PDB file of C-alpha atoms in Angstrom:
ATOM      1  CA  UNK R 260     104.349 116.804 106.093  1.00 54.00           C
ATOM      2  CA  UNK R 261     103.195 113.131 106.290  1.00 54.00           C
ATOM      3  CA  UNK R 262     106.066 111.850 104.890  1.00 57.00           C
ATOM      4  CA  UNK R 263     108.337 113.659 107.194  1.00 60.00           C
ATOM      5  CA  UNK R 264     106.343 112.310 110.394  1.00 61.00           C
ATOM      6  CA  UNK R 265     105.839 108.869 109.279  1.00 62.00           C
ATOM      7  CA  UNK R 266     109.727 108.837 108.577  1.00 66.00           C
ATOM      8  CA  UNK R 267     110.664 109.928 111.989  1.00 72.00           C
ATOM      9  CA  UNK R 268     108.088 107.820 113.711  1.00 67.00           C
ATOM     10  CA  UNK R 269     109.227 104.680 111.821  1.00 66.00           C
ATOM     11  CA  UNK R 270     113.217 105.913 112.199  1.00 70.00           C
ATOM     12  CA  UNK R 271     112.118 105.082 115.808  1.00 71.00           C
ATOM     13  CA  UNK R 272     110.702 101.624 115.599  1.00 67.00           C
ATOM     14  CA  UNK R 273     114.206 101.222 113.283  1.00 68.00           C
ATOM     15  CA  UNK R 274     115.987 102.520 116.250  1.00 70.00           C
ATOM     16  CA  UNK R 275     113.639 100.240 118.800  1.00 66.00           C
ATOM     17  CA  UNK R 276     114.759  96.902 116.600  1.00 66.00           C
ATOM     18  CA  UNK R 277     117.948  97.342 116.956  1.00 68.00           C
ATOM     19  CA  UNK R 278     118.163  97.830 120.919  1.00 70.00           C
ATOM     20  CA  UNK R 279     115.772  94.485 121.356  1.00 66.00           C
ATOM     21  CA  UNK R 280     116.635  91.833 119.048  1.00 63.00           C
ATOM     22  CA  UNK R 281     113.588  90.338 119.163  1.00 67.00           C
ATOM     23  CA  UNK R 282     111.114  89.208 116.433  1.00 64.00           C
ATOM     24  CA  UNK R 283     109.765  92.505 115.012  1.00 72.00           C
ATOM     25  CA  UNK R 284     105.695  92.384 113.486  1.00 78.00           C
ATOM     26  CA  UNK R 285     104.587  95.155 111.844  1.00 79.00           C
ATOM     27  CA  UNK R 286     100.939  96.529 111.409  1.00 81.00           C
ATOM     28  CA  UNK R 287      99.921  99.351 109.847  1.00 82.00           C
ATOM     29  CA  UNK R 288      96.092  99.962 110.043  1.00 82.00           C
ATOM     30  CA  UNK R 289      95.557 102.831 107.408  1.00 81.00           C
ATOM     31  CA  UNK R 290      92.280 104.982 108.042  1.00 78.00           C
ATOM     32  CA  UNK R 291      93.381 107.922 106.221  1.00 79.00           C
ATOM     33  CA  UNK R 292      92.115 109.492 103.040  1.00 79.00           C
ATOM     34  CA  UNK R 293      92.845 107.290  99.705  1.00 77.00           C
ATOM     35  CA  UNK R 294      94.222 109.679  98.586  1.00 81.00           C
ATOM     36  CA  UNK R 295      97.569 109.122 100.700  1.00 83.00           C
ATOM     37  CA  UNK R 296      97.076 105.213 100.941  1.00 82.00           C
ATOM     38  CA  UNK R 297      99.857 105.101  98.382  1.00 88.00           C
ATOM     39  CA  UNK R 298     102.208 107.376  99.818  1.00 86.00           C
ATOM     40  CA  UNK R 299     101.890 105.887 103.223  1.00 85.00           C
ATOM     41  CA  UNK R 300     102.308 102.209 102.265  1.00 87.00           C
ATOM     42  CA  UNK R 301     105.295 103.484 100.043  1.00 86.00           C
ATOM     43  CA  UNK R 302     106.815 104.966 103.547  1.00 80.00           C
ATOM     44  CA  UNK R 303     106.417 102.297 105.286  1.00 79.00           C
ATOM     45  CA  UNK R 304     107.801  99.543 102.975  1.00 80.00           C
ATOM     46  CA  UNK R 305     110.690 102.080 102.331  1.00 76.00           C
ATOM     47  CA  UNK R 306     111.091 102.787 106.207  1.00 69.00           C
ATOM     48  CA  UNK R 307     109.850 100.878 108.209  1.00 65.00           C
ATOM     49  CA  UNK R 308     109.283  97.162 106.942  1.00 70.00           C
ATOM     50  CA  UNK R 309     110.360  94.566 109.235  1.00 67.00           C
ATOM     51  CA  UNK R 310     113.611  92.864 109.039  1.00 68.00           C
ATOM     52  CA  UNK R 311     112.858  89.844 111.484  1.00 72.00           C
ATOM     53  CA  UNK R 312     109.320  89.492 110.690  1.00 77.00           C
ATOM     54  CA  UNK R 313     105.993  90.100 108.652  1.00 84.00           C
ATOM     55  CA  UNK R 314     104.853  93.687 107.604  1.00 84.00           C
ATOM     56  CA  UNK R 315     100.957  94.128 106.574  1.00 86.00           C
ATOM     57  CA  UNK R 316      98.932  97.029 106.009  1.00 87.00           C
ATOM     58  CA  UNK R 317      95.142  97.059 106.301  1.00 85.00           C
ATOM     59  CA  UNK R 318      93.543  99.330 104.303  1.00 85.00           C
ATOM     60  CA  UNK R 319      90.072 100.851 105.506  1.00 79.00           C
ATOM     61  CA  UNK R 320      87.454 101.462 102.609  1.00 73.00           C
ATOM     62  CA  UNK R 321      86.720 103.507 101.322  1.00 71.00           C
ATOM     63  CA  UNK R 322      88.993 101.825  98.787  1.00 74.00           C
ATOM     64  CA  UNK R 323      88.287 103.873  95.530  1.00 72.00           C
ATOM     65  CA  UNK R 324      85.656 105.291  94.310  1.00 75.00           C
ATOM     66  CA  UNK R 325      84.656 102.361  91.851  1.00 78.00           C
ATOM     67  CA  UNK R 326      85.881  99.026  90.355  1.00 81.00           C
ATOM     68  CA  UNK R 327      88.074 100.843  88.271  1.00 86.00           C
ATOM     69  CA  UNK R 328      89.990 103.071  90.869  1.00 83.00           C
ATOM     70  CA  UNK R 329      89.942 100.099  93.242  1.00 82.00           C
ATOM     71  CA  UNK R 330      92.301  97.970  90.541  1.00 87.00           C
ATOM     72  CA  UNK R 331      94.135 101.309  90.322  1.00 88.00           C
ATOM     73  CA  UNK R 332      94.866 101.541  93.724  1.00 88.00           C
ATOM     74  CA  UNK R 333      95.660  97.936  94.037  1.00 88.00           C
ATOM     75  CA  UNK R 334      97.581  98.092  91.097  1.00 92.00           C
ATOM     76  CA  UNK R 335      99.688 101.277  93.425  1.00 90.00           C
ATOM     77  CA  UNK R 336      99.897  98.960  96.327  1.00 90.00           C
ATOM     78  CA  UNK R 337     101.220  95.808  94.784  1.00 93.00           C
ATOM     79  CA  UNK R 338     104.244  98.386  93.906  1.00 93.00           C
ATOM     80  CA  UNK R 339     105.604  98.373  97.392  1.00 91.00           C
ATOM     81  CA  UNK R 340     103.564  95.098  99.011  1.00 90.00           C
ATOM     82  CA  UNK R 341     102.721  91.489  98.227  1.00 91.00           C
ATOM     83  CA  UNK R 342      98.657  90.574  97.843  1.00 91.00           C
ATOM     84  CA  UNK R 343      98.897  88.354 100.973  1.00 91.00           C
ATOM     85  CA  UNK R 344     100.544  91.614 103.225  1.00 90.00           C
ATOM     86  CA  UNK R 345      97.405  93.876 102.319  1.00 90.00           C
ATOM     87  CA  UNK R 346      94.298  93.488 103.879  1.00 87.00           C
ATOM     88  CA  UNK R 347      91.023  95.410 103.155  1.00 85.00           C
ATOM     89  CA  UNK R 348      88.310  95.783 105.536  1.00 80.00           C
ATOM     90  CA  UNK R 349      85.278  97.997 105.729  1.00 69.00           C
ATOM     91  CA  UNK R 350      84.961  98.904 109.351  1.00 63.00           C
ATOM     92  CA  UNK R 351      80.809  99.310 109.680  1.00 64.00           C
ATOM     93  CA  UNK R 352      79.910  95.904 107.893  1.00 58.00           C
ATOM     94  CA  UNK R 353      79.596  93.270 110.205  1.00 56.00           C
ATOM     95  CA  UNK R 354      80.875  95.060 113.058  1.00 66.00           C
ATOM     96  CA  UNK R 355      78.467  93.220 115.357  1.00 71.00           C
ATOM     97  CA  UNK R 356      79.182  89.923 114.621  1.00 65.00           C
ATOM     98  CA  UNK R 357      83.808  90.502 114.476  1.00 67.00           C
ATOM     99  CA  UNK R 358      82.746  92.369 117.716  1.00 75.00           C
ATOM    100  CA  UNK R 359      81.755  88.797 118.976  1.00 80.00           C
ATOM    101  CA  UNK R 360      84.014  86.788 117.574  1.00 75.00           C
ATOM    102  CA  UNK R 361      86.621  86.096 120.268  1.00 76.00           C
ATOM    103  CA  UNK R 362      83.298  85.734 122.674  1.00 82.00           C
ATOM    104  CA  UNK R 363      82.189  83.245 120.487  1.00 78.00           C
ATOM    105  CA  UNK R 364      86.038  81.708 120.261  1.00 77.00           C
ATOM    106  CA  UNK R 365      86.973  82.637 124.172  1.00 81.00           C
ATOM    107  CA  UNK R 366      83.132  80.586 125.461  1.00 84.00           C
ATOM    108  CA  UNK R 367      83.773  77.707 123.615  1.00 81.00           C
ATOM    109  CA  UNK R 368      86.610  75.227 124.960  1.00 80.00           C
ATOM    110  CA  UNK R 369      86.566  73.401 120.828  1.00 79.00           C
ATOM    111  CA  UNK R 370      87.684  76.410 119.217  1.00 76.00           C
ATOM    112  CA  UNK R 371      90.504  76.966 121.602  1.00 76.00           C
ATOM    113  CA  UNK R 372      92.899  74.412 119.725  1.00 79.00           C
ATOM    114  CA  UNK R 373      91.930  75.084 116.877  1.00 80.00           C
ATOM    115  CA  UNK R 374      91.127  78.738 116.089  1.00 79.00           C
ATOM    116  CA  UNK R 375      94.872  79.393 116.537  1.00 79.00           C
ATOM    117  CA  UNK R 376      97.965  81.094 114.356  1.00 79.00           C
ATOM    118  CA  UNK R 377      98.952  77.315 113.830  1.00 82.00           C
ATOM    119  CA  UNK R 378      95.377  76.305 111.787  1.00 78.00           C
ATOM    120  CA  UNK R 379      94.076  79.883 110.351  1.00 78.00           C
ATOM    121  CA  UNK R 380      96.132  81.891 108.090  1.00 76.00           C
ATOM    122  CA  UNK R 381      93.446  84.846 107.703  1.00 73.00           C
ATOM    123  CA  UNK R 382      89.639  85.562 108.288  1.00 69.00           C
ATOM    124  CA  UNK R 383      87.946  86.877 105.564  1.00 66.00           C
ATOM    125  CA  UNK R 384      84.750  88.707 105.836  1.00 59.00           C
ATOM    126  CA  UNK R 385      82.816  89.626 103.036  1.00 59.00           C
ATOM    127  CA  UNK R 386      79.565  91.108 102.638  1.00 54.00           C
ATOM    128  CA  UNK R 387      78.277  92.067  99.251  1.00 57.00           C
ATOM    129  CA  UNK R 388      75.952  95.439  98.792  1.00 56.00           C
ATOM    130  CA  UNK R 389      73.427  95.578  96.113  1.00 60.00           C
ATOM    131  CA  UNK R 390      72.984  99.238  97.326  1.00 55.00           C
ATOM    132  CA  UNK R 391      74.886 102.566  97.967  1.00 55.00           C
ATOM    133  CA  UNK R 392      76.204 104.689 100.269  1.00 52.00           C
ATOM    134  CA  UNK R 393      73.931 106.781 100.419  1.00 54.00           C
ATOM    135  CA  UNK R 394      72.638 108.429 103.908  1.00 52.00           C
ATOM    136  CA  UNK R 395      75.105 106.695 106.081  1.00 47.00           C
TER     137      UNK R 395
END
């Protein structure tokens, strides 16, 4: 069932590409079950990757149940994308402070030059727990 939706839904962007001509970015924000991570990704880069531009996939945690099943699944995902086209996030950490981000960028004239495509590649926020899951 998922495959056959994601196929016809990205048979349409196909379809959209080809009446445009334009530059084409693709960005699939995955907050689904891990269980189908793999089987999406493996759609998309089958179906629907970009031919004029870049194709990423972000990847909402939770991203395996341990270290081990993590490198499993990244091990998966590395089948069908490159490291720098998958991006993990965990959507509750920090959500206060990426909330205020393009205040902080948007109220301050300095950033504007420089907190641009041109100068940063990606934003990585990390936030180590020393504690579980537990009661959220």
């Amino acid at each position: 069932m998922l495959t056959c939706c994601l196929r016809s839904f990205f048979n349409q962007m196909c379809w959209w590409d080809m009446q445009g001509g334009k530059v084409s970015n693709r960005l699939f924000y995955l907050s689904i079950p891990p269980n189908i991570f793999i089987d999406a990704v493996k759609c998309a880069s089958s179906s629907a990757s970009s031919g004029n531009g870049w194709t990423r996939v972000i990847v909402e945690k939770p991203f395996g149940r341990d270290s081990d099943s993590s490198a499993a699944l990244t091990k998966a995902l590395k089948q069908y994308l490159t490291e720098d086209q998958i991006f993990r996030i965990d959507h509750y950490l920090g959500k206060e402070l990426v909330e205020n981000l393009s205040v902080l960028r948007f109220s301050n004239l300095i950033f504007e030059p420089l907190w641009s495509r041109q100068y940063i590649r990606n934003v990585q926020l990390i936030f180590s727990e020393d504690f579980g899951t537990e009661g959220r």
